[in-house]
XYZ file of C-alpha atoms in Angstrom:
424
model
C 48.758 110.957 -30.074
C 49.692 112.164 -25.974
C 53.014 113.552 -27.042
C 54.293 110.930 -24.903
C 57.092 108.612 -26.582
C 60.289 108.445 -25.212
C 61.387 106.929 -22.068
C 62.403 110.190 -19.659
C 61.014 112.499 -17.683
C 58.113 114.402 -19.184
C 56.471 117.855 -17.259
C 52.950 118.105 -17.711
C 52.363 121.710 -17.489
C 49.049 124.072 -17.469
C 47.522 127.364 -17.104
C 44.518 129.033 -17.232
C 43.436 132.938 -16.629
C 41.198 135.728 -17.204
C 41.141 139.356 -16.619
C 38.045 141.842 -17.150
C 37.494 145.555 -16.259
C 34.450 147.030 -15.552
C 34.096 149.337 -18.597
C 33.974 146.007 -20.459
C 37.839 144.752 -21.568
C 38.626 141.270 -21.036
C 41.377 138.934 -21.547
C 41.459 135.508 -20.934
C 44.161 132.219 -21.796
C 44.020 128.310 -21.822
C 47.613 126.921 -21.985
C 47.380 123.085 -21.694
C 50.184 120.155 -21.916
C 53.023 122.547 -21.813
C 55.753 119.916 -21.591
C 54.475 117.613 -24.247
C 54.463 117.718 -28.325
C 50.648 117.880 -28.077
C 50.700 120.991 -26.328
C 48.085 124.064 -27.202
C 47.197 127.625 -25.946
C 44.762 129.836 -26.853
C 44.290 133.265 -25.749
C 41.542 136.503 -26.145
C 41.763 140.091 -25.851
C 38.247 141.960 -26.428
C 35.760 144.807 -25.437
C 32.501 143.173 -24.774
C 30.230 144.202 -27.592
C 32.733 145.995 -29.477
C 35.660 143.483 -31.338
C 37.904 140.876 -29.908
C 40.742 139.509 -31.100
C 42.301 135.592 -30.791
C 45.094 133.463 -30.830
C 45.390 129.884 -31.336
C 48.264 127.173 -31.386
C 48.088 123.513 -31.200
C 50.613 120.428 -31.594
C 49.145 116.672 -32.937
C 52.052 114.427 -32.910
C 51.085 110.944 -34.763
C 53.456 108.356 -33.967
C 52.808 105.288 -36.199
C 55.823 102.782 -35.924
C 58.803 103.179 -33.590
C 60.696 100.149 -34.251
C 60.568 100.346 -38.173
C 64.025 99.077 -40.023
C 64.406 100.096 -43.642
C 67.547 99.406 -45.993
C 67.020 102.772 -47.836
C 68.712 105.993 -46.621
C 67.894 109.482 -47.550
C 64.763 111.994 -47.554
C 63.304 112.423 -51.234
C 66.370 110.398 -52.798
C 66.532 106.759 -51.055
C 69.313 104.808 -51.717
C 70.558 101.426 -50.992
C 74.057 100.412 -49.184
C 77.223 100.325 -51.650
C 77.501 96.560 -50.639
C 73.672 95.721 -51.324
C 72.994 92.529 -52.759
C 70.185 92.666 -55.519
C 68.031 89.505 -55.827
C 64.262 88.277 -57.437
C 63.013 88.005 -53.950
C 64.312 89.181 -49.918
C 65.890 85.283 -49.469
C 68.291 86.292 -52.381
C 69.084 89.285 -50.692
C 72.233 88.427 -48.074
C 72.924 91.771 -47.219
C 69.258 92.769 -46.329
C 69.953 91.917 -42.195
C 73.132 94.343 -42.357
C 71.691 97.016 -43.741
C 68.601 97.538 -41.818
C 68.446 100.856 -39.927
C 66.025 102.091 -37.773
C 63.181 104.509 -38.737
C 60.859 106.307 -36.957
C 57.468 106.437 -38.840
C 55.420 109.327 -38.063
C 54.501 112.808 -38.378
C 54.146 115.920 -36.412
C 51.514 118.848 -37.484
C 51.633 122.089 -36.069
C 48.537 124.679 -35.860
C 48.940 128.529 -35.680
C 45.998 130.540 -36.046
C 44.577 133.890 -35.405
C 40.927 135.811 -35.819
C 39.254 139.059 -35.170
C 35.625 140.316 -34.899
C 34.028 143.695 -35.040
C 30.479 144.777 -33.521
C 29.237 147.239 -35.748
C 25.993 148.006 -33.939
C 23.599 145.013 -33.058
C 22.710 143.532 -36.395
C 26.365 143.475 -38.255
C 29.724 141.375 -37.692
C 32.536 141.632 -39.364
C 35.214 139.325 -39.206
C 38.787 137.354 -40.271
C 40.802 134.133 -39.742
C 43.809 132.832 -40.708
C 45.508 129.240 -40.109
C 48.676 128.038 -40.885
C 49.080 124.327 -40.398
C 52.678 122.620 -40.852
C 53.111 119.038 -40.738
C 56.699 117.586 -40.495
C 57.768 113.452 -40.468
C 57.962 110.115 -42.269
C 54.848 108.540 -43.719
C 55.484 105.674 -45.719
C 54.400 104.702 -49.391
C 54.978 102.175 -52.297
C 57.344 101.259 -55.149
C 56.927 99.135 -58.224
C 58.284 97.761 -61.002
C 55.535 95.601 -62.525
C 55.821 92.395 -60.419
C 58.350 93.809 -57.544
C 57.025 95.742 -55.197
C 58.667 97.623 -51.974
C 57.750 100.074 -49.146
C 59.622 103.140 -48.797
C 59.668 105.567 -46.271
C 58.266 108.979 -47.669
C 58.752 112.433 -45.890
C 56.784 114.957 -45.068
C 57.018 118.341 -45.214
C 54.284 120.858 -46.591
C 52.307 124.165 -45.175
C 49.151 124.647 -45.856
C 48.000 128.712 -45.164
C 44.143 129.177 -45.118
C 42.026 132.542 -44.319
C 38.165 133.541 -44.178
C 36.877 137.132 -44.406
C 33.521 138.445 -44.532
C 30.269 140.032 -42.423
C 27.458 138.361 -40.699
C 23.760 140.463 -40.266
C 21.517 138.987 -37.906
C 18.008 139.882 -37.113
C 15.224 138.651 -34.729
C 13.821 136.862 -38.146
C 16.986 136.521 -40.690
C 20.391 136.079 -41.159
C 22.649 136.308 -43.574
C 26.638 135.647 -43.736
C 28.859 136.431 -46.452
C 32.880 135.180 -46.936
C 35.994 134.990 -49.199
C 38.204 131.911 -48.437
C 40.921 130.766 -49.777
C 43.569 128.035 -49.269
C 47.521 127.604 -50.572
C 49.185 124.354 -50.367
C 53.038 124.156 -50.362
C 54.841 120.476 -50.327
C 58.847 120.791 -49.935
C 58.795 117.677 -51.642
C 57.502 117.496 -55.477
C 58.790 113.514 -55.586
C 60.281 110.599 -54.168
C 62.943 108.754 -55.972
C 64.721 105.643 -55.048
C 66.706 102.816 -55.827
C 65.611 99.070 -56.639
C 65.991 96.660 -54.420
C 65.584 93.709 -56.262
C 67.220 92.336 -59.706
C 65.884 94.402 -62.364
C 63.401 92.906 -64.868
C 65.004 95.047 -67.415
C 68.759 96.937 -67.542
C 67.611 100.632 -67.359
C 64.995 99.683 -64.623
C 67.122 100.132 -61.317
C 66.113 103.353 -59.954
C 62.031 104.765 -59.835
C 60.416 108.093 -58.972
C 56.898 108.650 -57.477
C 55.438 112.175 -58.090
C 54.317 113.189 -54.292
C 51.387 115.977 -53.643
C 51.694 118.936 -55.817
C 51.665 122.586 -54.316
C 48.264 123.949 -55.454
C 45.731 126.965 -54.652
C 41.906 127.352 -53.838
C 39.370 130.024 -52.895
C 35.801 130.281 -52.858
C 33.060 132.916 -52.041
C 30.033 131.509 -49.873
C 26.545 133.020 -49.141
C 24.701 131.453 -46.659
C 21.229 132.335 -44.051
C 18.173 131.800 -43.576
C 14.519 133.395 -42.821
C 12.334 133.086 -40.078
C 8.539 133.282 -41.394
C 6.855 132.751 -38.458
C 7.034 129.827 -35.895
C 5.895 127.290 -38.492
C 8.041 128.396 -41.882
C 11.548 128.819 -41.940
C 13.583 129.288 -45.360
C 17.443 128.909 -45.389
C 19.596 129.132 -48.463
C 23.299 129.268 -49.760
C 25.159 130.092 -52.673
C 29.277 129.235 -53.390
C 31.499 129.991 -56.231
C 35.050 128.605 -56.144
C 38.185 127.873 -57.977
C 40.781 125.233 -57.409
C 44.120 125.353 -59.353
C 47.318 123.528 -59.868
C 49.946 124.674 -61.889
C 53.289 122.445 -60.056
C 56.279 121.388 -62.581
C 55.909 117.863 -64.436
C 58.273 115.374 -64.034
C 59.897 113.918 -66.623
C 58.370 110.219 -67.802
C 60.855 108.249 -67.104
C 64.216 108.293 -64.535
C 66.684 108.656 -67.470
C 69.009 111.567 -68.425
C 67.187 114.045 -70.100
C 63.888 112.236 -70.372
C 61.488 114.669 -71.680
C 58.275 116.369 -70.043
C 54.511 115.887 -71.177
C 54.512 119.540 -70.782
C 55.861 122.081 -68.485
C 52.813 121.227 -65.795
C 49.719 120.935 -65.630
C 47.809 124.178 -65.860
C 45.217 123.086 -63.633
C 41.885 124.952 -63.046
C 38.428 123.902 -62.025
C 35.622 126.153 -61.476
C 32.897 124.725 -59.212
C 29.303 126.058 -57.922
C 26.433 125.614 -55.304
C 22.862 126.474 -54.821
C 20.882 125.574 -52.308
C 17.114 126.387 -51.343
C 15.726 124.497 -48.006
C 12.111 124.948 -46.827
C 10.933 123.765 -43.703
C 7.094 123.680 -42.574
C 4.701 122.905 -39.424
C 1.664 123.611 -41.207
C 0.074 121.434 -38.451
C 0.733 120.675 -34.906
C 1.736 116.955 -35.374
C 2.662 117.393 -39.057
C 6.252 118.784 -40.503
C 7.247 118.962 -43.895
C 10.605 119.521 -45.028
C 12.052 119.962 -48.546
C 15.509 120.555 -50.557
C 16.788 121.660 -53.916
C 20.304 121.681 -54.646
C 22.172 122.181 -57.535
C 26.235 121.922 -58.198
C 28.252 122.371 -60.814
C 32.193 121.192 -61.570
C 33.664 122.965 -64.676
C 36.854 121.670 -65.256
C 39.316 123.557 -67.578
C 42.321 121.839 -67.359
C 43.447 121.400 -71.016
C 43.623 117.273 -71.724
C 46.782 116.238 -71.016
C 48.713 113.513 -73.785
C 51.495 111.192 -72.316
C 53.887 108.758 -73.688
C 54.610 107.072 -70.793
C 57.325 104.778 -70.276
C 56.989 100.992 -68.408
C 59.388 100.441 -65.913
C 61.591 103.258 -67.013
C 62.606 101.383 -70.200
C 59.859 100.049 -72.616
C 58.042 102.702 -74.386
C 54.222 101.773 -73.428
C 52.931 103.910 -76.096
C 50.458 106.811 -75.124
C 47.703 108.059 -72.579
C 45.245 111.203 -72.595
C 44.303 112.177 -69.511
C 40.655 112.258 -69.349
C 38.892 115.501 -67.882
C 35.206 115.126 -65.822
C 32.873 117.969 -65.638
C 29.269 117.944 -64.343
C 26.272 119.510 -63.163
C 23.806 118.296 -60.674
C 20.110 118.641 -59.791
C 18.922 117.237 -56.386
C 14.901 117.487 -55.045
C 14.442 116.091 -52.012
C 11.724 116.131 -49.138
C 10.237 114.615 -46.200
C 7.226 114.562 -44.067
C 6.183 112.786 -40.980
C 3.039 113.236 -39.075
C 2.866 111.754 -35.057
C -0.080 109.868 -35.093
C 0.008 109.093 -31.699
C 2.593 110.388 -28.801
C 4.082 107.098 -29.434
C 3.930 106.586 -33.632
C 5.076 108.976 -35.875
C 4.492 108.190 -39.322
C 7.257 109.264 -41.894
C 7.573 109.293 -45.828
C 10.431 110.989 -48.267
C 11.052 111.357 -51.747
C 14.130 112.229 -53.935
C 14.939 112.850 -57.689
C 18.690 113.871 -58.789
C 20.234 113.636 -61.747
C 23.683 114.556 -62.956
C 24.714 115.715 -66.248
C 28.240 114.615 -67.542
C 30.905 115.549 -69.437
C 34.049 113.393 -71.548
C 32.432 109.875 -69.888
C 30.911 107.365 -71.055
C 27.877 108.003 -69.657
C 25.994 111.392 -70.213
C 23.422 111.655 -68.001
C 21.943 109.448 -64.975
C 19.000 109.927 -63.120
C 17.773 108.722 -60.093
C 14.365 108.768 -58.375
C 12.480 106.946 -55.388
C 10.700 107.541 -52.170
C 10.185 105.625 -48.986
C 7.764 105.270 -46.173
C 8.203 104.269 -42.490
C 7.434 104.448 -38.708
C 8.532 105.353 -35.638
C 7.845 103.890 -32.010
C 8.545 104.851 -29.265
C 6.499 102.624 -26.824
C 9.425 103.786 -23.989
C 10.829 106.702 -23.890
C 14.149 105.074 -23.666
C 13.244 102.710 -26.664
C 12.534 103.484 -30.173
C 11.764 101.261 -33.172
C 12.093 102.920 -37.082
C 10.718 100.415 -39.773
C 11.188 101.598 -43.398
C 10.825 100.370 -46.133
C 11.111 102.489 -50.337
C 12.610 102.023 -53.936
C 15.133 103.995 -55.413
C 16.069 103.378 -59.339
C 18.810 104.586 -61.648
C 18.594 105.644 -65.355
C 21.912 106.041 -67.389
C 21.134 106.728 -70.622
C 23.150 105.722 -73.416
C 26.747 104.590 -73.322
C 29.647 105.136 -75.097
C 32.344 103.066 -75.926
C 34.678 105.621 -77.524
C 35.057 107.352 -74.245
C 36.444 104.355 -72.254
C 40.047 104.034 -72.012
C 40.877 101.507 -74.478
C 42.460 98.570 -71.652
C 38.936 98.385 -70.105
C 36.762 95.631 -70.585
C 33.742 96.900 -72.376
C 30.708 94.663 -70.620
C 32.149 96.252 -67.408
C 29.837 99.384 -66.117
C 31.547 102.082 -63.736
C 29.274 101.960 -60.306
C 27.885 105.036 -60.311
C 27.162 105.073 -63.987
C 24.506 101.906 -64.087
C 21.247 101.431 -63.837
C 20.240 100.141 -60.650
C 17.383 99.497 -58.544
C 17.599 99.841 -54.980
C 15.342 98.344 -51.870
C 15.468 99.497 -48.370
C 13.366 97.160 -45.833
């Protein structure tokens, strides 16, 4: 990650500064590792009380392999030398020690960013940010064809551009902060295609195509703060509403001329939701409560999506819906502990959360427990917890229909059985 990997000369290369006046105006700047492709520099111009304004830049170079080899040439179209020798296996293939070029496997992201603040008075802020991050390279990914498998070098290439506005108030007793975010994701590359090295297991199978990450769009409004009741209550709470959407061009199913689409994309959009309430209490000197509700919510609107899909790019495999998920969740939570003595603190908790599904198998599970424990401390460098609770999960009912057809029907999804859980 140092920025450091070549063999030459490298200048490592710093500065830091800061100017003020005495009416309040300040400026200050951090440039480190000038020389290198891990460099960053940030730097501040502001009137104390009143606004200030930042800028931000940092380079994270991740180099992975250096002395990679790979037959395949290209960037999102591999392809295999004119004299390459196809075979079942790599003995087979006698021109695989020819071909071999070297490959540098790794990628370089790059961080620009910029915010502001205003002062309005003591009690309000109002503020923005922006970040752009770019990351450039090779990663590397996999190819099959049923049985053959290979590992192709993928690039990278993609911006993501993210921003926050909003206010904060502040009070000796409360505080509450309010923002608009949102997110867009663009990848240069929308797929990988490439040729097959081995011998194909069927005539039309000799070239594939991966789909790579799709370009795609968020945002989300968030409430958040808390209230100060006295010095034994305080209350906090938050609130979000987002959406997330994806709307990228399908690829066709299969790598042949004028292989059709499922549809023109996906015409992705999920809404989602969160609510949270969080009480904490000292009713006594060596007692403290504490207690959480939550609840979340993932509406997802993408319209179910029907594919015939092809196997290997030649056998017609019939076709797959695309299943959609939705849910909403209800989570109760709290704990207590009480220090007997300066050295024991007894502790207890209890939870109850249950989820409420849509389009799986499973419609609803539930899950409820509690636990009790101890702390010691007989040192003050040495501390002891012992615990010990039972946690169990209800699913209730089950339905067949809503499995995909190829899965084994005694088989239960983890997080959709019943269990019973011990801690000790």
């Amino acid at each position: 990650y140092s920025g450091i990997n070549e063999d030459k000369a490298y200048v490592d290369a710093a500065a830091t500064g800061d100017w003020r006046t005495e009416s309040g105006t300040y400026a200050r700047y951090s440039l480190e590792d000038l020389g290198l492709d891990s460099r960053s520099g940030s730097a501040t111009l502001g009137s104390e009380g009143k606004y200030d304004v930042s800028l931000y830049y940092d380079g994270l170079p991740w180099n992975r392999f250096d002395e990679t080899v790979t037959p395949f040439s290209g960037t999102d179209t591999l392809t295999l030398p004119s004299t390459w020798v196809r075979a079942g296996n790599t003995r087979g293939m006698t021109a695989l020690g020819a071909s071999l070029g070297e490959i540098d496997v790794g990628t370089e992201r790059k961080t620009y960013g910029v915010g502001a603040r205003y002062l309005a008075g003591t009690k309000w802020q109002f503020f923005a940010n922006y970040r752009r991050y770019e990351k450039e390279g090779t990663g590397y990914t996999y190819g099959a064809f049923l049985t053959q498998a290979t590992q192709l070098p993928e690039p990278v290439d993609y911006v993501d551009d993210t921003f926050e506005v909003g206010a904060l108030w502040n009070t000796a007793r409360a505080t509450a902060r309010l923002s608009f975010m949102g997110s867009e994701f663009k990848n240069e590359f929308g797929s990988l295609t490439f040729q097959n090295p081995y011998t194909p297991l069927f005539g039309a199978a000799g070239t594939g195509r991966l789909a790579l990450a799709p370009d795609n769009e968020a945002m989300q409004v968030n409430l958040s703060g808390n209230f100060v009741f006295g010095p034994r209550a305080v209350l906090t709470y938050g609130a979000g509403m987002g959406k997330l959407e994806q709307d990228d061009d399908f690829l066709p199913v299969s790598t042949a001329p004028g292989a059709p689409t499922p549809r023109a994309s996906l015409v992705g959009e999920i809404d989602l939701a969160h609510y949270h309430l969080g009480l904490a209490l000292r009713p006594l000197d060596k007692l403290n409560l504490r207690g959480t509700a939550r609840y979340d919510e993932r509406d997802d609107k993408t319209p179910p999506l029907t594919v015939a899909y092809v196997v290997t790019d030649t056998v017609s495999g019939g076709t797959e819906t695309t299943p959609r998920y939705s849910y909403e969740r209800t989570r109760l939570d709290g704990t207590a502990d009480y220090a007997l003595f300066p050295w024991l603190k007894l502790q207890g908790g209890l939870l109850w959360d249950e989820i409420d599904r849509e389009q799986q198998e499973v419609d609803k599970t539930t899950e409820d427990g509690g636990f009790l424990g101890a702390r010691l401390t007989p040192y003050g460098s040495i501390g002891v917890t012992l615990k010990a609770g039972q946690y169990h999960r209800e699913a209730d009912g089950f339905d067949l229909a809503a499995r995909p057809p190829s899965e084994n029907p005694l088989l239960r999804k983890y997080n959709l059985a019943n269990r019973d859980r011990w801690l000790y």
